[in-house]
Amino acid sequence: MPNFAYRGRNGAGEIVQGVMEGATAGAVADLIVGSGVTPIEIKPTDASPDKAGGGSGVKFELFKQKVEHMDVLLFSRQLHTLLRAGVPIMRALAGLQESNTNSAMKNLLQDVRESLDSGRELSLSLARHPLAFTPFYLSMVRVGEMTGRLEEVFIRLFDHMAFERFMQEQVRSALRYPSFVVAAMGIAIVIVNIFVIPAFAKVFKSFGAQLPLMTRVLIGFSDFMLNYWPMLLVGSVSAFVGFRAWKNTSKGRYIWDRFKLKIPIAGKIIRKATLARFAASFALASRSGVPIIQALTNVAETVDNAYISAKVEKMRDGVERGESILRTSISAGVFTPVVLQMIAVGEESGALDDMMKEIAEMYQGEVEYELKTLAQQIEPILIVSLGIMVLILALGIFLPLWDLGKVAVKK
């Protein structure tokens, strides 16, 4: 995502400035406002966001540790336990800093303590580290400060992050076997075209006869790889870099995220996982007392899919115009009839957060089932692909040998 340089004033009237990562300038503005800062100026920049530990200048460290998702997950759980036990926030952060084994997390906690000691709020202190804490996380902390239920917000954030981690691990585990098979097929194709086919090509040319079409295709493709491999390598790298650059643009990410939802087998899993994340985030924000419009704004930044995010933003715009959640959900066109019925019941009964929680659990269960059967769904495709590759190689290599055998028999 692009970076934005911002300048604003905090509650004490002091000038606050820095660099934050966000999808748009509006998203950064929402984050800054949620941290208790009134933005004065926000503009795109090439500078990097503030790193943990603060300071100026550029430092290059080999094997430098970073604040990982698990670090923030444990931080949320441990801080909830300490706050619930009545430990003051400064002493709790000092204890967490002392016991932490990640140097980057230690530096982050030290900076947060210094920021709190200077009079800043916890949400604003955490906002100094946008690479570690998402806008949604900061908004929840801000709500916890306003309502006096900070320890409750942290346990809910822990549950939310644990759910996201579980989903990522499930997807990674399910894709491990298919990825290995596809990589093995690619390596096999390269080895065959570089070493095997050229050896057979020399034998076939000695026949002095017209070769079958499949054999000519294989030899031609092999010759192309051998003669133009530098161009193929440069073209592949350029295509990969160009695709990454295009995908990082707003339009490119929107098109790619929409396309991912239409991919056979994987598309429905991605859609359900994204909607599960949306429902869980919305339930958490609603239960924490966040106004529904602000909740939809925050949730739009957490779904990790530009296409679904745009749909959520349209839902927010509809709610601002006075439409119901049900009506805007129907207009979004991404929810199943069962989910729409649950939203209708939740909105009518005033228990929308409970219904959203059930929707998240329902989608989570469906995603778990889809991931467990993913290997079974992909296996026929892999077998057919392997069969086609073997058939092409067999026809291309053995047809000339078969013709040669028939000629020898006739003689």
Short mmCIF file of C-alpha atoms in Angstrom, two decimals:
data_model
loop_
_atom_site.label_atom_id
_atom_site.label_comp_id
_atom_site.label_asym_id
_atom_site.label_seq_id
_atom_site.Cartn_x
_atom_site.Cartn_y
_atom_site.Cartn_z
CA MET A 1 0.00 0.00 0.00
CA PRO A 2 1.17 3.60 -0.56
CA ASN A 3 2.64 5.75 2.19
CA PHE A 4 1.26 9.14 3.26
CA ALA A 5 3.00 11.90 5.21
CA TYR A 6 0.66 13.53 7.70
CA ARG A 7 0.70 16.54 9.99
CA GLY A 8 -1.87 17.29 12.70
CA ARG A 9 -2.54 18.36 16.27
CA ASN A 10 -3.19 16.12 19.24
CA GLY A 11 -5.53 16.78 22.16
CA ALA A 12 -2.96 19.05 23.84
CA GLY A 13 -2.64 21.19 20.70
CA GLU A 14 0.86 19.91 19.90
CA ILE A 15 1.96 19.38 16.30
CA VAL A 16 2.24 15.67 15.45
CA GLN A 17 3.69 14.43 12.18
CA GLY A 18 4.87 11.20 10.63
CA VAL A 19 4.38 8.69 7.83
CA MET A 20 1.64 6.04 7.69
CA GLU A 21 0.72 3.28 5.29
CA GLY A 22 -2.84 3.21 3.98
CA ALA A 23 -4.99 2.39 0.96
CA THR A 24 -6.07 6.01 0.52
CA ALA A 25 -5.56 9.40 2.15
CA GLY A 26 -9.06 9.04 3.63
CA ALA A 27 -8.11 5.75 5.29
CA VAL A 28 -5.05 7.40 6.83
CA ALA A 29 -7.21 10.32 8.00
CA ASP A 30 -9.62 7.89 9.72
CA LEU A 31 -6.68 6.23 11.45
CA ILE A 32 -5.25 9.54 12.62
CA VAL A 33 -8.63 10.77 13.88
CA GLY A 34 -9.14 7.47 15.68
CA SER A 35 -5.81 8.03 17.42
CA GLY A 36 -6.95 11.38 18.81
CA VAL A 37 -5.13 13.58 16.29
CA THR A 38 -6.83 16.20 14.13
CA PRO A 39 -5.20 16.01 10.67
CA ILE A 40 -4.02 19.25 9.08
CA GLU A 41 -2.28 17.91 5.98
CA ILE A 42 -2.02 14.46 4.37
CA LYS A 43 -0.07 13.88 1.17
CA PRO A 44 1.54 10.92 -0.63
CA THR A 45 5.23 10.33 0.02
CA ASP A 46 7.99 7.89 -0.91
CA ALA A 47 9.29 7.84 2.66
CA SER A 48 8.85 4.69 4.73
CA PRO A 49 6.57 4.56 7.79
CA ASP A 50 8.11 4.94 11.22
CA LYS A 51 9.83 1.79 12.36
CA ALA A 52 9.79 0.36 15.84
CA GLY A 53 12.16 2.18 18.09
CA GLY A 54 11.83 5.52 16.34
CA GLY A 55 14.87 7.63 15.55
CA SER A 56 16.09 9.14 12.34
CA GLY A 57 18.55 8.05 9.72
CA VAL A 58 18.80 4.81 7.79
CA LYS A 59 20.19 1.70 9.40
CA PHE A 60 21.05 -1.54 7.66
CA GLU A 61 21.25 -4.55 9.93
CA LEU A 62 21.80 -8.11 8.78
CA PHE A 63 19.12 -10.55 9.96
CA LYS A 64 17.28 -7.77 11.80
CA GLN A 65 14.25 -9.07 13.69
CA LYS A 66 10.79 -7.76 12.92
CA VAL A 67 7.55 -7.51 14.85
CA GLU A 68 5.58 -10.52 13.65
CA HIS A 69 1.88 -11.28 13.79
CA MET A 70 2.49 -13.71 16.66
CA ASP A 71 4.22 -10.98 18.69
CA VAL A 72 1.17 -8.71 18.48
CA LEU A 73 -1.10 -11.69 19.20
CA LEU A 74 0.76 -12.55 22.41
CA PHE A 75 1.00 -8.87 23.33
CA SER A 76 -2.79 -8.55 23.17
CA ARG A 77 -3.39 -11.65 25.29
CA GLN A 78 -0.77 -10.83 27.92
CA LEU A 79 -1.82 -7.18 28.22
CA HIS A 80 -5.44 -8.27 28.71
CA THR A 81 -4.40 -10.61 31.54
CA LEU A 82 -2.30 -7.95 33.25
CA LEU A 83 -4.92 -5.21 32.96
CA ARG A 84 -7.66 -7.52 34.22
CA ALA A 85 -5.46 -8.31 37.23
CA GLY A 86 -5.29 -4.58 38.02
CA VAL A 87 -1.67 -4.04 36.98
CA PRO A 88 -1.06 -0.39 35.87
CA ILE A 89 -0.45 0.02 32.15
CA MET A 90 3.11 1.34 32.55
CA ARG A 91 4.12 -1.54 34.81
CA ALA A 92 2.42 -4.04 32.49
CA LEU A 93 4.32 -2.74 29.45
CA ALA A 94 7.58 -2.78 31.42
CA GLY A 95 7.01 -6.41 32.36
CA LEU A 96 6.19 -7.39 28.79
CA GLN A 97 9.29 -5.58 27.52
CA GLU A 98 11.49 -7.34 30.05
CA SER A 99 10.18 -10.82 29.23
CA ASN A 100 10.08 -10.43 25.44
CA THR A 101 12.72 -12.25 23.38
CA ASN A 102 12.18 -10.31 20.14
CA SER A 103 14.47 -7.26 20.07
CA ALA A 104 12.15 -5.43 17.63
CA MET A 105 9.19 -5.95 19.96
CA LYS A 106 11.30 -4.79 22.91
CA ASN A 107 12.17 -1.58 21.07
CA LEU A 108 8.51 -1.08 20.17
CA LEU A 109 7.39 -1.49 23.78
CA GLN A 110 10.13 0.88 24.94
CA ASP A 111 8.93 3.51 22.47
CA VAL A 112 5.31 3.00 23.55
CA ARG A 113 6.29 3.46 27.22
CA GLU A 114 8.21 6.64 26.43
CA SER A 115 5.26 7.94 24.41
CA LEU A 116 2.84 7.21 27.27
CA ASP A 117 5.24 8.83 29.72
CA SER A 118 5.18 12.01 27.64
CA GLY A 119 1.39 12.24 28.00
CA ARG A 120 0.13 10.51 24.85
CA GLU A 121 -2.73 8.03 24.88
CA LEU A 122 -2.11 4.31 24.29
CA SER A 123 -3.81 4.31 20.89
CA LEU A 124 -1.70 7.24 19.72
CA SER A 125 1.45 5.59 21.06
CA LEU A 126 0.68 2.37 19.22
CA ALA A 127 -0.14 4.34 16.05
CA ARG A 128 3.55 5.32 15.86
CA HIS A 129 4.14 1.75 14.63
CA PRO A 130 1.74 1.19 11.69
CA LEU A 131 3.70 -1.82 10.44
CA ALA A 132 2.85 -3.70 13.64
CA PHE A 133 -0.65 -2.44 14.43
CA THR A 134 -3.38 -2.24 11.80
CA PRO A 135 -5.89 0.63 11.57
CA PHE A 136 -8.59 -1.72 12.86
CA TYR A 137 -6.46 -2.66 15.88
CA LEU A 138 -5.82 1.00 16.71
CA SER A 139 -9.49 1.90 16.33
CA MET A 140 -10.45 -0.85 18.78
CA VAL A 141 -7.88 0.35 21.31
CA ARG A 142 -9.21 3.88 20.92
CA VAL A 143 -12.74 2.66 21.64
CA GLY A 144 -11.48 0.75 24.67
CA GLU A 145 -9.93 3.93 26.02
CA MET A 146 -13.13 5.89 25.49
CA THR A 147 -15.39 3.28 27.09
CA GLY A 148 -13.04 2.22 29.88
CA ARG A 149 -13.11 -1.43 28.70
CA LEU A 150 -9.57 -1.68 27.45
CA GLU A 151 -8.91 -5.17 28.85
CA GLU A 152 -12.09 -6.47 27.17
CA VAL A 153 -11.05 -5.00 23.84
CA PHE A 154 -7.62 -6.66 24.03
CA ILE A 155 -9.08 -10.15 24.59
CA ARG A 156 -11.44 -9.62 21.66
CA LEU A 157 -8.54 -8.47 19.52
CA PHE A 158 -6.65 -11.59 20.57
CA ASP A 159 -9.56 -13.83 19.51
CA HIS A 160 -9.87 -11.94 16.23
CA MET A 161 -6.15 -12.23 15.41
CA ALA A 162 -6.09 -15.89 16.44
CA PHE A 163 -8.96 -16.52 14.01
CA GLU A 164 -7.08 -14.79 11.19
CA ARG A 165 -3.91 -16.75 11.95
CA PHE A 166 -5.85 -20.02 11.93
CA MET A 167 -7.33 -19.18 8.52
CA GLN A 168 -3.90 -18.35 7.07
CA GLU A 169 -2.36 -21.56 8.40
CA GLN A 170 -5.23 -23.64 7.02
CA VAL A 171 -4.87 -22.10 3.56
CA ARG A 172 -1.09 -22.51 3.62
CA SER A 173 -1.38 -26.14 4.68
CA ALA A 174 -3.96 -26.95 2.02
CA LEU A 175 -1.91 -25.39 -0.78
CA ARG A 176 1.38 -27.04 0.19
CA TYR A 177 0.80 -30.32 -1.71
CA PRO A 178 -0.63 -28.77 -4.92
CA SER A 179 2.19 -26.20 -4.99
CA PHE A 180 4.79 -28.96 -4.66
CA VAL A 181 3.22 -30.96 -7.51
CA VAL A 182 3.00 -27.92 -9.82
CA ALA A 183 6.62 -26.97 -9.07
CA ALA A 184 7.74 -30.55 -9.75
CA MET A 185 5.89 -30.50 -13.09
CA GLY A 186 7.57 -27.23 -14.07
CA ILE A 187 11.03 -28.55 -13.19
CA ALA A 188 10.35 -31.77 -15.09
CA ILE A 189 9.32 -29.83 -18.21
CA VAL A 190 12.52 -27.76 -18.11
CA ILE A 191 14.76 -30.83 -17.63
CA VAL A 192 13.05 -32.76 -20.43
CA ASN A 193 13.32 -29.87 -22.88
CA ILE A 194 16.97 -29.14 -22.08
CA PHE A 195 18.45 -32.64 -21.73
CA VAL A 196 16.08 -35.38 -22.94
CA ILE A 197 14.54 -34.08 -26.15
CA PRO A 198 17.81 -32.75 -27.66
CA ALA A 199 19.34 -36.24 -27.25
CA PHE A 200 16.40 -37.84 -29.06
CA ALA A 201 16.43 -35.07 -31.69
CA LYS A 202 19.91 -36.12 -32.86
CA VAL A 203 18.70 -39.70 -33.32
CA PHE A 204 15.54 -38.63 -35.14
CA LYS A 205 17.46 -36.42 -37.59
CA SER A 206 19.59 -39.39 -38.61
CA PHE A 207 16.44 -41.12 -39.91
CA GLY A 208 16.23 -38.72 -42.82
CA ALA A 209 12.42 -39.02 -42.82
CA GLN A 210 9.48 -36.77 -42.11
CA LEU A 211 8.88 -36.72 -38.35
CA PRO A 212 5.36 -36.78 -36.81
CA LEU A 213 3.78 -33.41 -35.98
CA MET A 214 3.97 -33.95 -32.20
CA THR A 215 7.68 -34.73 -32.44
CA ARG A 216 8.36 -31.62 -34.53
CA VAL A 217 6.46 -29.50 -31.98
CA LEU A 218 8.51 -30.92 -29.08
CA ILE A 219 11.82 -30.43 -30.90
CA GLY A 220 10.86 -26.91 -31.94
CA PHE A 221 9.89 -25.95 -28.38
CA SER A 222 13.10 -27.49 -27.03
CA ASP A 223 15.22 -25.60 -29.59
CA PHE A 224 13.43 -22.38 -28.69
CA MET A 225 14.22 -22.88 -25.00
CA LEU A 226 17.86 -23.70 -25.69
CA ASN A 227 18.45 -20.82 -28.12
CA TYR A 228 16.41 -18.12 -26.44
CA TRP A 229 16.66 -19.00 -22.73
CA PRO A 230 18.18 -15.57 -21.85
CA MET A 231 15.17 -13.85 -23.42
CA LEU A 232 12.79 -16.25 -21.66
CA LEU A 233 14.51 -15.60 -18.32
CA VAL A 234 14.46 -11.82 -18.75
CA GLY A 235 10.88 -11.92 -20.01
CA SER A 236 9.73 -14.05 -17.07
CA VAL A 237 11.42 -11.80 -14.51
CA SER A 238 10.10 -8.68 -16.23
CA ALA A 239 6.58 -10.10 -16.35
CA PHE A 240 6.75 -11.00 -12.64
CA VAL A 241 8.06 -7.57 -11.63
CA GLY A 242 5.55 -5.82 -13.88
CA PHE A 243 2.70 -7.87 -12.46
CA ARG A 244 3.75 -7.07 -8.90
CA ALA A 245 3.99 -3.36 -9.72
CA TRP A 246 0.59 -3.40 -11.43
CA LYS A 247 -0.97 -5.35 -8.55
CA ASN A 248 0.28 -2.72 -6.07
CA THR A 249 -1.70 0.01 -7.84
CA SER A 250 -5.25 0.70 -6.66
CA LYS A 251 -6.84 -0.32 -9.97
CA GLY A 252 -4.58 -3.34 -10.39
CA ARG A 253 -5.28 -4.63 -6.90
CA TYR A 254 -9.03 -4.18 -7.38
CA ILE A 255 -9.01 -6.12 -10.69
CA TRP A 256 -6.76 -8.87 -9.32
CA ASP A 257 -8.77 -9.31 -6.11
CA ARG A 258 -11.97 -9.52 -8.15
CA PHE A 259 -10.37 -12.07 -10.46
CA LYS A 260 -9.23 -14.22 -7.50
CA LEU A 261 -12.85 -14.67 -6.46
CA LYS A 262 -13.63 -16.22 -9.87
CA ILE A 263 -10.81 -18.78 -9.88
CA PRO A 264 -12.27 -22.31 -9.94
CA ILE A 265 -12.15 -24.11 -6.56
CA ALA A 266 -9.89 -21.49 -4.91
CA GLY A 267 -12.24 -18.56 -5.62
CA LYS A 268 -15.07 -19.76 -3.39
CA ILE A 269 -12.63 -20.44 -0.54
CA ILE A 270 -11.13 -16.96 -0.82
CA ARG A 271 -14.61 -15.40 -0.88
CA LYS A 272 -15.81 -17.29 2.20
CA ALA A 273 -12.59 -16.59 4.12
CA THR A 274 -12.84 -12.87 3.28
CA LEU A 275 -16.49 -12.67 4.32
CA ALA A 276 -15.68 -14.56 7.54
CA ARG A 277 -13.05 -11.93 8.30
CA PHE A 278 -15.57 -9.17 7.50
CA ALA A 279 -18.26 -10.62 9.77
CA ALA A 280 -15.83 -11.27 12.65
CA SER A 281 -14.39 -7.74 12.41
CA PHE A 282 -17.84 -6.16 12.25
CA ALA A 283 -19.04 -8.17 15.25
CA LEU A 284 -15.98 -7.15 17.25
CA ALA A 285 -16.38 -3.46 16.38
CA SER A 286 -20.12 -3.49 17.09
CA ARG A 287 -19.71 -5.23 20.46
CA SER A 288 -17.01 -2.76 21.43
CA GLY A 289 -19.38 0.19 20.94
CA VAL A 290 -18.05 1.53 17.64
CA PRO A 291 -20.72 3.44 15.64
CA ILE A 292 -21.90 1.39 12.70
CA ILE A 293 -20.60 3.80 10.04
CA GLN A 294 -17.16 3.96 11.65
CA ALA A 295 -17.25 0.18 12.10
CA LEU A 296 -17.87 -0.37 8.38
CA THR A 297 -15.06 2.07 7.57
CA ASN A 298 -12.64 0.15 9.78
CA VAL A 299 -13.82 -3.25 8.57
CA ALA A 300 -13.33 -2.22 4.93
CA GLU A 301 -9.61 -1.86 5.69
CA THR A 302 -9.29 -5.30 7.29
CA VAL A 303 -10.88 -7.66 4.75
CA ASP A 304 -7.65 -7.79 2.70
CA ASN A 305 -9.52 -7.79 -0.62
CA ALA A 306 -9.96 -4.56 -2.57
CA TYR A 307 -13.10 -5.79 -4.35
CA ILE A 308 -14.90 -6.84 -1.14
CA SER A 309 -13.59 -3.68 0.54
CA ALA A 310 -15.25 -1.55 -2.15
CA LYS A 311 -18.51 -3.42 -1.53
CA VAL A 312 -18.26 -2.72 2.22
CA GLU A 313 -17.61 0.96 1.54
CA LYS A 314 -20.75 1.06 -0.61
CA MET A 315 -22.64 -0.51 2.30
CA ARG A 316 -21.31 2.27 4.54
CA ASP A 317 -22.41 4.93 2.04
CA GLY A 318 -25.87 3.35 1.94
CA VAL A 319 -26.14 3.37 5.74
CA GLU A 320 -25.09 7.04 5.75
CA ARG A 321 -27.99 7.75 3.39
CA GLY A 322 -30.37 6.10 5.87
CA GLU A 323 -30.68 2.65 4.30
CA SER A 324 -30.77 -0.48 6.45
CA ILE A 325 -27.91 -2.95 6.77
CA LEU A 326 -30.06 -5.60 5.08
CA ARG A 327 -30.78 -3.42 2.07
CA THR A 328 -27.13 -2.48 1.62
CA SER A 329 -26.08 -6.12 2.08
CA ILE A 330 -28.46 -7.20 -0.69
CA SER A 331 -27.08 -4.45 -2.96
CA ALA A 332 -23.51 -5.62 -2.27
CA GLY A 333 -24.27 -8.94 -4.00
CA VAL A 334 -21.65 -10.96 -2.11
CA PHE A 335 -23.74 -12.60 0.64
CA THR A 336 -25.69 -15.84 0.41
CA PRO A 337 -29.48 -15.90 1.06
CA VAL A 338 -28.90 -17.63 4.41
CA VAL A 339 -26.55 -14.87 5.54
CA LEU A 340 -28.97 -12.17 4.38
CA GLN A 341 -31.71 -13.83 6.41
CA MET A 342 -29.47 -13.84 9.50
CA ILE A 343 -28.68 -10.15 8.97
CA ALA A 344 -32.39 -9.37 8.71
CA VAL A 345 -33.10 -11.19 11.98
CA GLY A 346 -30.18 -9.51 13.71
CA GLU A 347 -31.16 -6.04 12.55
CA GLU A 348 -34.80 -6.49 13.52
CA SER A 349 -33.99 -7.96 16.95
CA GLY A 350 -31.18 -5.50 17.74
CA ALA A 351 -28.64 -8.32 18.03
CA LEU A 352 -26.75 -7.68 14.81
CA ASP A 353 -23.39 -8.23 16.48
CA ASP A 354 -24.46 -11.72 17.61
CA MET A 355 -25.70 -12.56 14.14
CA MET A 356 -22.46 -11.32 12.59
CA LYS A 357 -20.53 -13.52 15.00
CA GLU A 358 -22.62 -16.51 13.92
CA ILE A 359 -22.07 -15.60 10.27
CA ALA A 360 -18.31 -15.53 10.87
CA GLU A 361 -18.46 -18.94 12.57
CA MET A 362 -20.59 -20.35 9.74
CA TYR A 363 -18.21 -19.12 7.05
CA GLN A 364 -15.26 -20.34 9.11
CA GLY A 365 -16.80 -23.82 9.29
CA GLU A 366 -17.39 -23.82 5.53
CA VAL A 367 -13.82 -22.69 4.87
CA GLU A 368 -12.46 -25.45 7.12
CA TYR A 369 -14.48 -28.04 5.22
CA GLU A 370 -13.43 -26.65 1.83
CA LEU A 371 -9.77 -26.67 2.87
CA LYS A 372 -9.99 -30.24 4.16
CA THR A 373 -11.41 -31.38 0.81
CA LEU A 374 -9.20 -29.07 -1.28
CA ALA A 375 -6.64 -31.77 -1.98
CA GLN A 376 -9.41 -34.10 -3.15
CA GLN A 377 -10.80 -31.40 -5.45
CA ILE A 378 -7.41 -30.52 -6.94
CA GLU A 379 -6.13 -34.10 -7.26
CA PRO A 380 -8.15 -34.95 -10.41
CA ILE A 381 -6.92 -31.77 -12.10
CA LEU A 382 -3.31 -32.61 -11.23
CA ILE A 383 -3.70 -36.20 -12.44
CA VAL A 384 -5.21 -35.08 -15.75
CA SER A 385 -2.45 -32.47 -16.22
CA LEU A 386 0.26 -35.05 -15.53
CA GLY A 387 -1.45 -37.49 -17.88
CA ILE A 388 -1.58 -34.92 -20.70
CA MET A 389 2.11 -34.06 -20.20
CA VAL A 390 3.15 -37.72 -20.24
CA LEU A 391 0.97 -38.39 -23.29
CA ILE A 392 2.53 -35.52 -25.25
CA LEU A 393 6.04 -36.70 -24.38
CA ALA A 394 5.19 -40.32 -25.20
CA LEU A 395 3.65 -39.47 -28.57
CA GLY A 396 6.45 -37.09 -29.49
CA ILE A 397 9.28 -39.43 -28.56
CA PHE A 398 7.97 -42.92 -29.26
CA LEU A 399 6.02 -42.36 -32.50
CA PRO A 400 9.22 -41.95 -34.58
CA LEU A 401 10.70 -45.02 -32.89
CA TRP A 402 7.52 -46.95 -33.69
CA ASP A 403 7.70 -45.87 -37.34
CA LEU A 404 11.36 -46.89 -37.44
CA GLY A 405 10.47 -50.30 -36.02
CA LYS A 406 7.80 -50.86 -38.70
CA VAL A 407 10.29 -49.97 -41.46
CA ALA A 408 12.84 -52.38 -40.01
CA VAL A 409 10.24 -55.20 -39.89
CA LYS A 410 9.29 -54.63 -43.55
CA LYS A 411 12.93 -54.91 -44.56
#
